[in-house]
PDB file of C-alpha atoms in Angstrom:
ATOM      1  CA  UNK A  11     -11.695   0.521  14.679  1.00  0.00           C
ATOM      2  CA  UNK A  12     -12.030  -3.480  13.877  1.00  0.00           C
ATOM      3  CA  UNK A  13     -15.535  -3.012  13.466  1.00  0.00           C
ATOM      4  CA  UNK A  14     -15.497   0.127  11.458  1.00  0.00           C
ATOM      5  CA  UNK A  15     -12.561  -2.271   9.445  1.00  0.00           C
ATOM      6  CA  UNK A  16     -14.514  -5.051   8.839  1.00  0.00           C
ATOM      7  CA  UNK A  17     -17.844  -4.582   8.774  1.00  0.00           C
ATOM      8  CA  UNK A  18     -17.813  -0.372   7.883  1.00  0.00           C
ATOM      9  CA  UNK A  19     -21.574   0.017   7.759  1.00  0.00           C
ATOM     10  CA  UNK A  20     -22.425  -1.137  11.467  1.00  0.00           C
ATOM     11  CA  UNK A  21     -18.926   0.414  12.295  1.00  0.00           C
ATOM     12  CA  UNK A  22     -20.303   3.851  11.090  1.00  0.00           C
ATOM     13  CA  UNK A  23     -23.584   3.836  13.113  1.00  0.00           C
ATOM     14  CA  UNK A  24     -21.996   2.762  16.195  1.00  0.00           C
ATOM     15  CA  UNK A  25     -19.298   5.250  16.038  1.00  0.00           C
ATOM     16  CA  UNK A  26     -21.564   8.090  15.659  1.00  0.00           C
ATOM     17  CA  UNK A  27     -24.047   6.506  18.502  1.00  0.00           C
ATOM     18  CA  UNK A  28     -20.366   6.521  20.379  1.00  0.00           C
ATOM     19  CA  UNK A  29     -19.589  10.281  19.228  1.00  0.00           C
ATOM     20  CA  UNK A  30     -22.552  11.512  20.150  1.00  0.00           C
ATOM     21  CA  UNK A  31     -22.191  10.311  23.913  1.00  0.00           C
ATOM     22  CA  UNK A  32     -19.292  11.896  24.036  1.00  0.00           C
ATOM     23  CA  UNK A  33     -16.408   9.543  22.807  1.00  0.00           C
ATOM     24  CA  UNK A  34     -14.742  12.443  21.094  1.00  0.00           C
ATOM     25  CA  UNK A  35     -11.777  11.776  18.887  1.00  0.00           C
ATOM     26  CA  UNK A  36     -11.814   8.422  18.980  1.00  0.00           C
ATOM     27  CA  UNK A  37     -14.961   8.262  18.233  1.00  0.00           C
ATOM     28  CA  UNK A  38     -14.666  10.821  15.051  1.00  0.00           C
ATOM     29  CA  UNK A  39     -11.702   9.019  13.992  1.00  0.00           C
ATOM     30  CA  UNK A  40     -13.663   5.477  13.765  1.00  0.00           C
ATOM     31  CA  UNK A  41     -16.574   7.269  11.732  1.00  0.00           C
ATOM     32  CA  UNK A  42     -13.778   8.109   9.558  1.00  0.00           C
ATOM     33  CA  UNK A  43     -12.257   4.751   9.502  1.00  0.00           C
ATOM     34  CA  UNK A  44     -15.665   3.530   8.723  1.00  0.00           C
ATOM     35  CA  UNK A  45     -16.600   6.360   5.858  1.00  0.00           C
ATOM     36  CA  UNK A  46     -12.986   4.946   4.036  1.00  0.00           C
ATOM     37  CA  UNK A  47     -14.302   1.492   4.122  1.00  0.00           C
ATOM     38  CA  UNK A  48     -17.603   2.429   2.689  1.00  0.00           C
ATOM     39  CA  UNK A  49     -15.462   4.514  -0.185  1.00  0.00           C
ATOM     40  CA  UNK A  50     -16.633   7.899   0.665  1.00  0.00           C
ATOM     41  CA  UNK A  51     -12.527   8.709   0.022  1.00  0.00           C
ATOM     42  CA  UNK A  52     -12.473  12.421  -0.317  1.00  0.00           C
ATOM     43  CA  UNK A  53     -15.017  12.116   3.405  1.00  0.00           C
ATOM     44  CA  UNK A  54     -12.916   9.950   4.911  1.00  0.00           C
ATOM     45  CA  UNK A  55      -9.835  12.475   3.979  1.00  0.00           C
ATOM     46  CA  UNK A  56     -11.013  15.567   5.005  1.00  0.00           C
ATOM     47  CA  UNK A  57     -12.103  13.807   8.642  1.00  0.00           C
ATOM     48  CA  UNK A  58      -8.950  12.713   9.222  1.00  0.00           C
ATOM     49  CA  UNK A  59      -7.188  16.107   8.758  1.00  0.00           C
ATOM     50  CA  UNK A  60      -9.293  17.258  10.691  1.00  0.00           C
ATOM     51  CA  UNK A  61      -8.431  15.282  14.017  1.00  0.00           C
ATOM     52  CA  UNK A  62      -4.862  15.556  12.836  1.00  0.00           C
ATOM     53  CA  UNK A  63      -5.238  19.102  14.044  1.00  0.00           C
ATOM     54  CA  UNK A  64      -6.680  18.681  17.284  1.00  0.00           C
ATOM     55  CA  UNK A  65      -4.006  15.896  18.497  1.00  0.00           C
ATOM     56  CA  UNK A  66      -0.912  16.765  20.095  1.00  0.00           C
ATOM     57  CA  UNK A  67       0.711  13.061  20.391  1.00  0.00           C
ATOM     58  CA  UNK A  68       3.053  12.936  17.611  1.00  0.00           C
ATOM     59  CA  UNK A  69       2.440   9.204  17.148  1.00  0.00           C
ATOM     60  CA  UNK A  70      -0.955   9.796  16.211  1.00  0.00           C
ATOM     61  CA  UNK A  71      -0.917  12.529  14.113  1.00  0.00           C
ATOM     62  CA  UNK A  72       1.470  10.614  12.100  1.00  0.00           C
ATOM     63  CA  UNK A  73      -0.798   7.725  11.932  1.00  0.00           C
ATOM     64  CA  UNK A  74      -3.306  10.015  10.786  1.00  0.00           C
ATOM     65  CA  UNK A  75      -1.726  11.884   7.936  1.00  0.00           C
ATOM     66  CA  UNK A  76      -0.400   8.261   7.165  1.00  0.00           C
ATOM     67  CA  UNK A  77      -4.587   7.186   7.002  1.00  0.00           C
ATOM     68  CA  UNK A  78      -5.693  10.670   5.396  1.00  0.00           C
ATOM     69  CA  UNK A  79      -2.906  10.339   3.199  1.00  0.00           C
ATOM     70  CA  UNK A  80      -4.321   6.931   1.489  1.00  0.00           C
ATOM     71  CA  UNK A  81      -8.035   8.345   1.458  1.00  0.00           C
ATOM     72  CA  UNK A  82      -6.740  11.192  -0.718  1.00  0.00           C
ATOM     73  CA  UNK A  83      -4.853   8.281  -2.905  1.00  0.00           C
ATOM     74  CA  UNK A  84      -8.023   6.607  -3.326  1.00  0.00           C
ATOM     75  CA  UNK A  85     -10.015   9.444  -4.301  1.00  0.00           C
ATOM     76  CA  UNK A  86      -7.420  10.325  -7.411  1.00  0.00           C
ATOM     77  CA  UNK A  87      -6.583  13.660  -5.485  1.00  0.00           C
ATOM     78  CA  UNK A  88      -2.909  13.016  -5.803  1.00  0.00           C
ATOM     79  CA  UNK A  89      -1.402  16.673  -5.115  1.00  0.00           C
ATOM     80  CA  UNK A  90      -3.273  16.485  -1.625  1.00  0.00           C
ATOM     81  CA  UNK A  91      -2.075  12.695  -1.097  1.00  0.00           C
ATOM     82  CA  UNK A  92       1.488  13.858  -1.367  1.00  0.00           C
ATOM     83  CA  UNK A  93       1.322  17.338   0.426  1.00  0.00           C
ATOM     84  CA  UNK A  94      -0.241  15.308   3.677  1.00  0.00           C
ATOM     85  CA  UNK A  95       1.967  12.307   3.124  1.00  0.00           C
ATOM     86  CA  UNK A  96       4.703  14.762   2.946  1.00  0.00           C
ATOM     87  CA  UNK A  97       3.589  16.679   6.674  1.00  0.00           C
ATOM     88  CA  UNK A  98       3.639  13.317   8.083  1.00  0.00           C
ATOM     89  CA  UNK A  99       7.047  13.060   7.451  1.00  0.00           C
ATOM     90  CA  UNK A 100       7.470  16.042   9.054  1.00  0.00           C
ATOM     91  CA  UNK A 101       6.540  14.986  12.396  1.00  0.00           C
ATOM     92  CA  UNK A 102       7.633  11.597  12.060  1.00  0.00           C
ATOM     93  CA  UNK A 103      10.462  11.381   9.757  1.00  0.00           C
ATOM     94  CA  UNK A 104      11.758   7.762  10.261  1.00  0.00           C
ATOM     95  CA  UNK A 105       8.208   6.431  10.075  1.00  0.00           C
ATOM     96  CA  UNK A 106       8.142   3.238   7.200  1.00  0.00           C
ATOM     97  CA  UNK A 107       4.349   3.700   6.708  1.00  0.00           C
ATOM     98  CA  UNK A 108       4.585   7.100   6.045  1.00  0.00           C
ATOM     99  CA  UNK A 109       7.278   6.044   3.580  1.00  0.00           C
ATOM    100  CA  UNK A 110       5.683   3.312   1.634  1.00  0.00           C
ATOM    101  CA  UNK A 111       2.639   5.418   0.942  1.00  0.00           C
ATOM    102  CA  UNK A 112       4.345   8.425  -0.551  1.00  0.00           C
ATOM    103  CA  UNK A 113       6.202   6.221  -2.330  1.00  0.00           C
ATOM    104  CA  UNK A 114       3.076   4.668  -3.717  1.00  0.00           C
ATOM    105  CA  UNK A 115       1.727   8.211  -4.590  1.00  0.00           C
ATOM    106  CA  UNK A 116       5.175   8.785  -6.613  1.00  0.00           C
ATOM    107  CA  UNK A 117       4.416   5.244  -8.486  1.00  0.00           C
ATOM    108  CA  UNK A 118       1.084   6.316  -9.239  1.00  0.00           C
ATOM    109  CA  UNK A 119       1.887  10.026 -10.645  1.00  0.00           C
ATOM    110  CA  UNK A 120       4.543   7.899 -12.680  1.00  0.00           C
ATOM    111  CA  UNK A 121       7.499   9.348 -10.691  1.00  0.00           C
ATOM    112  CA  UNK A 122       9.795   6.449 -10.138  1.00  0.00           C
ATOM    113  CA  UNK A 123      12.926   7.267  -8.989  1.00  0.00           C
ATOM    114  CA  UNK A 124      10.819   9.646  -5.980  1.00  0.00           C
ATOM    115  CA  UNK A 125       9.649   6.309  -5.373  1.00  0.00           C
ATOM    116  CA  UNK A 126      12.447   4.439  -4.855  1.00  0.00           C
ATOM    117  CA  UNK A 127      14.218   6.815  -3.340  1.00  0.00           C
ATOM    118  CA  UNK A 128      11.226   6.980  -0.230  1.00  0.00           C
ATOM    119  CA  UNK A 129      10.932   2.925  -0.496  1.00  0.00           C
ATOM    120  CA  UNK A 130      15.153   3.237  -0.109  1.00  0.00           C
ATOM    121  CA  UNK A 131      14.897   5.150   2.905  1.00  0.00           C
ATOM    122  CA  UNK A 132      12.232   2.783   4.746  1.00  0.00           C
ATOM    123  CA  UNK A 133      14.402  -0.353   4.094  1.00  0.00           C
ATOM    124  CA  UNK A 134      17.766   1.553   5.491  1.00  0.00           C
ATOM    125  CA  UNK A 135      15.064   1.805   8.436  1.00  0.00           C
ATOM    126  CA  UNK A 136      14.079  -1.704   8.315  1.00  0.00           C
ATOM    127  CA  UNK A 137      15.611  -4.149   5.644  1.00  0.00           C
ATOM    128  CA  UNK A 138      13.338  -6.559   5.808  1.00  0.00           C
ATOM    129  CA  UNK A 139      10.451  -4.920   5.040  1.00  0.00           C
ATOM    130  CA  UNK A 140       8.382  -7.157   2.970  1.00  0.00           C
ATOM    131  CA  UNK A 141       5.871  -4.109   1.561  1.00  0.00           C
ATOM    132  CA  UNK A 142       8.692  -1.769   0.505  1.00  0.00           C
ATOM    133  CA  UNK A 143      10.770  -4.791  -0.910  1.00  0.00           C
ATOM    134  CA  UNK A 144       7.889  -5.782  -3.160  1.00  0.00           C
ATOM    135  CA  UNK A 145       7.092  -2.586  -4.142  1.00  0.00           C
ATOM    136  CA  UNK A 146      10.707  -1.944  -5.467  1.00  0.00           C
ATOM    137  CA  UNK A 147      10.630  -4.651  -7.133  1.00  0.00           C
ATOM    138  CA  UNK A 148       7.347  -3.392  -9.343  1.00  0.00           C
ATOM    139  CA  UNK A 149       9.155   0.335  -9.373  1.00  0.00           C
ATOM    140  CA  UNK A 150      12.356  -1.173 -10.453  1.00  0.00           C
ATOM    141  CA  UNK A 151      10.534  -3.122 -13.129  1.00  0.00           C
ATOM    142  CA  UNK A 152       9.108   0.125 -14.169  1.00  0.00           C
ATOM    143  CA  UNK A 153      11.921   1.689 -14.539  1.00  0.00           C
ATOM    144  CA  UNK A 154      13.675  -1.473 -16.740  1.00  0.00           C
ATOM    145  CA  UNK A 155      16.062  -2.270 -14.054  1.00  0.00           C
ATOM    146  CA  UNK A 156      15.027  -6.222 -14.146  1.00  0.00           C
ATOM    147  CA  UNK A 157      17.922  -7.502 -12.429  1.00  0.00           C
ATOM    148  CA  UNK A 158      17.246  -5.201  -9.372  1.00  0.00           C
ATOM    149  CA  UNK A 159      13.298  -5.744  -9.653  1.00  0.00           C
ATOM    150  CA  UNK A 160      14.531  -9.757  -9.573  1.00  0.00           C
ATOM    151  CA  UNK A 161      16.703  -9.432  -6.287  1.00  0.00           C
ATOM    152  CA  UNK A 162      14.188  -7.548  -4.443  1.00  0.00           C
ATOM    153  CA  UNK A 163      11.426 -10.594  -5.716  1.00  0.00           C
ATOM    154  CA  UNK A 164      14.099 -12.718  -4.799  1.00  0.00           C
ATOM    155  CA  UNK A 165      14.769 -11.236  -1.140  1.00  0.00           C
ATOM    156  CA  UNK A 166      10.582 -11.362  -0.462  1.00  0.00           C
ATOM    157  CA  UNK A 167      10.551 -15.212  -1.104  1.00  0.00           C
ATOM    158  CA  UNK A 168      13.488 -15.596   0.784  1.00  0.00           C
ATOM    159  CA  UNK A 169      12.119 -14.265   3.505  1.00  0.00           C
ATOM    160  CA  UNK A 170       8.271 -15.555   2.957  1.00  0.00           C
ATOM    161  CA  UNK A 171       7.993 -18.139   0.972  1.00  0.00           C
ATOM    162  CA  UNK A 172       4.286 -17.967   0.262  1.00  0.00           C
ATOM    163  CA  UNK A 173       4.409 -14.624  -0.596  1.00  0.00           C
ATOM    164  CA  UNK A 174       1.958 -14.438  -3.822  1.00  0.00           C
ATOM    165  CA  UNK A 175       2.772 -10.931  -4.791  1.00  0.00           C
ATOM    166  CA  UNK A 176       6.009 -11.687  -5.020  1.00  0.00           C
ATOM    167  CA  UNK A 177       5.246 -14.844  -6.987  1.00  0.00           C
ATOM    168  CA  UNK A 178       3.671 -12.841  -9.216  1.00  0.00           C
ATOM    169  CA  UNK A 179       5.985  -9.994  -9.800  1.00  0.00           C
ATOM    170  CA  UNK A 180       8.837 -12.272 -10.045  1.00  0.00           C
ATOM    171  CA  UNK A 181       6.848 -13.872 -12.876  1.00  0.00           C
ATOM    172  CA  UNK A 182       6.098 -10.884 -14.586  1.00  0.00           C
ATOM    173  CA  UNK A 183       9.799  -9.832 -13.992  1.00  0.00           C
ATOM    174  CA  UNK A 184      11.445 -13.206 -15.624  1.00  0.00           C
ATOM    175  CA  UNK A 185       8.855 -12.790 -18.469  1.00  0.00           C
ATOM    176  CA  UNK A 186      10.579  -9.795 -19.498  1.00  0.00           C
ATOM    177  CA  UNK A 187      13.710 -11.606 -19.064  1.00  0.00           C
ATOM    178  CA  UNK A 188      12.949 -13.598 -21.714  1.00  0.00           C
ATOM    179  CA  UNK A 189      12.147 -16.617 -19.093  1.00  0.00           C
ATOM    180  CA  UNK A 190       8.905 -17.740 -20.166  1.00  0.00           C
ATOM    181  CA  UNK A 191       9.106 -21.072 -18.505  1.00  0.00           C
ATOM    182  CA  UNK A 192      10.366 -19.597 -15.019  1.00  0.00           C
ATOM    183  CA  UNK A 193       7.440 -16.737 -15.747  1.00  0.00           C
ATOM    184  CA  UNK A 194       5.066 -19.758 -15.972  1.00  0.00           C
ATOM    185  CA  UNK A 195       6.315 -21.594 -13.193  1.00  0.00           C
ATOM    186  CA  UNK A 196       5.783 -18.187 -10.841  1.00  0.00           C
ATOM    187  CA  UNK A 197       2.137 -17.648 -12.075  1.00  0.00           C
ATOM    188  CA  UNK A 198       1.317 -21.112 -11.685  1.00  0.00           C
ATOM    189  CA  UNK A 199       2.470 -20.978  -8.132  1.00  0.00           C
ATOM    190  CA  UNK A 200       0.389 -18.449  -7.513  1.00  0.00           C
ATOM    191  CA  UNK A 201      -3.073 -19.708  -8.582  1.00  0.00           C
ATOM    192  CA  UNK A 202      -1.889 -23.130  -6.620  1.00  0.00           C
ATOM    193  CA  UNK A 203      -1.712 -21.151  -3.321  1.00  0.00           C
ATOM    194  CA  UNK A 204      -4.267 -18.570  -3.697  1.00  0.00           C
ATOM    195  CA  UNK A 205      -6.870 -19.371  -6.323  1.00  0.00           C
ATOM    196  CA  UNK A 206      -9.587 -16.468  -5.656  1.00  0.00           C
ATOM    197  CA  UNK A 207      -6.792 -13.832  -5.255  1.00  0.00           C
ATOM    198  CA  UNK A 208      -6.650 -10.420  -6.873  1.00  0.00           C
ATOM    199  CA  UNK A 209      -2.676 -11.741  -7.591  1.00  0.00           C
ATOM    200  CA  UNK A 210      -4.218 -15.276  -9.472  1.00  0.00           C
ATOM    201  CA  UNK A 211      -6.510 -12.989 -11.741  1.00  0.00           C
ATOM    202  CA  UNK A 212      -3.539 -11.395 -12.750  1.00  0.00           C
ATOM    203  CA  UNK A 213      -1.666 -14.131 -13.046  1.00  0.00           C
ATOM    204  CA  UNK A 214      -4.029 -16.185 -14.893  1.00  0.00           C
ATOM    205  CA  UNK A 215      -4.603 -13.489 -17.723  1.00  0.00           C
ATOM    206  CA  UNK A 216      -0.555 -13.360 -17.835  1.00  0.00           C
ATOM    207  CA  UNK A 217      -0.520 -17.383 -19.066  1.00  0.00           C
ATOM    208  CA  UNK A 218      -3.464 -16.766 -21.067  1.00  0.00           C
ATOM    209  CA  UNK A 219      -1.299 -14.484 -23.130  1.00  0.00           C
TER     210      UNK A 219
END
């Protein structure tokens, strides 16, 4: 799985060397694995459902419809993200993975308050989560509620101080505050820690306007 991670093109020839001596489902779920990180989405997707049937350990079928679940997400097949996102919870109903994801799905088909209602439930679970605090905060800032965006931004630096998404997001929050100069401080911040980050190409074109 680490190899089929991080390097997804050697992952995928050894785990169909390892399949095809027999490693079975693990094997099949690491040429999965591996077809996600080469972007064959809709693949990767389809694999995964498929093992999802054949295992009875409720653990990792939830894991599974948790992975299959983001494949769909990435290939733009939204329906099918949310219907297997949705069976996960099924099975595993308290699971904060599970959670975050089809909250993400929700955020992405532009249903908000679904979102924060799943992101709600995963921090009653845990409420410290650092994902689902972050991604309220973007949600809430969707949905103009700034000053509960700001407190979730807020709680994520509290609890990580280096957190650059949240550096960023509280930035773009305060900016629509009306706080330019806290905005700029935030954005700032961000390319200082992380220069080649996703977060300080976002950042930077945010000063830049």
């Amino acid at each position: 799985i680490e190899t089929a991670m991080r390097q997804p093109d050697v992952g995928y020839e050894r785990a169909l060397a390892w399949r095809d001596l027999g490693g079975g489902i693990a094997a099949r779920h690491c040429v999965a694995v591996a077809l996600y990180g080469l972007r064959h989405f809709s693949e990767a997707a389809q694999r995964l459902e498929l093992l999802v049937q054949e295992s009875e350990e409720a653990g990792l079928r939830a894991s599974l419809l948790s992975q299959a679940g983001n494949a769909w997400l990435m290939a733009g097949e939204l329906e099918r993200a949310s219907a297997v996102l949705s069976a996960g919870l099924v099975v595993a109903p308290k699971n904060i993975d599970l959670l975050i994801d089809r909250s993400l799905v929700f955020a992405t088909k532009k249903k908000y308050w679904e979102s924060v209602d799943d992101l709600n439930r995963a921090l009653d679970i845990d409420p410290n989560n650092i994902d689902a605090l972050i991604l309220r905060a973007s949600t809430y800032r969707y949905l103009e509620s700034l000053d509960l965006a700001a407190d979730d931004a807020n709680r994520v630096l509290e609890l990580r101080n280096d957190h650059i998404a949240a550096f960023l997001e509280r930035g773009n929050i305060r900016r629509l505050q009306g706080d330019d100069s806290g905005a700029r401080e935030d954005w700032l911040q961000v390319l200082k820690r992380e220069p080649d980050s996703f977060e300080a190409e976002a950042a930077q074109r945010n000063l830049e306007r």
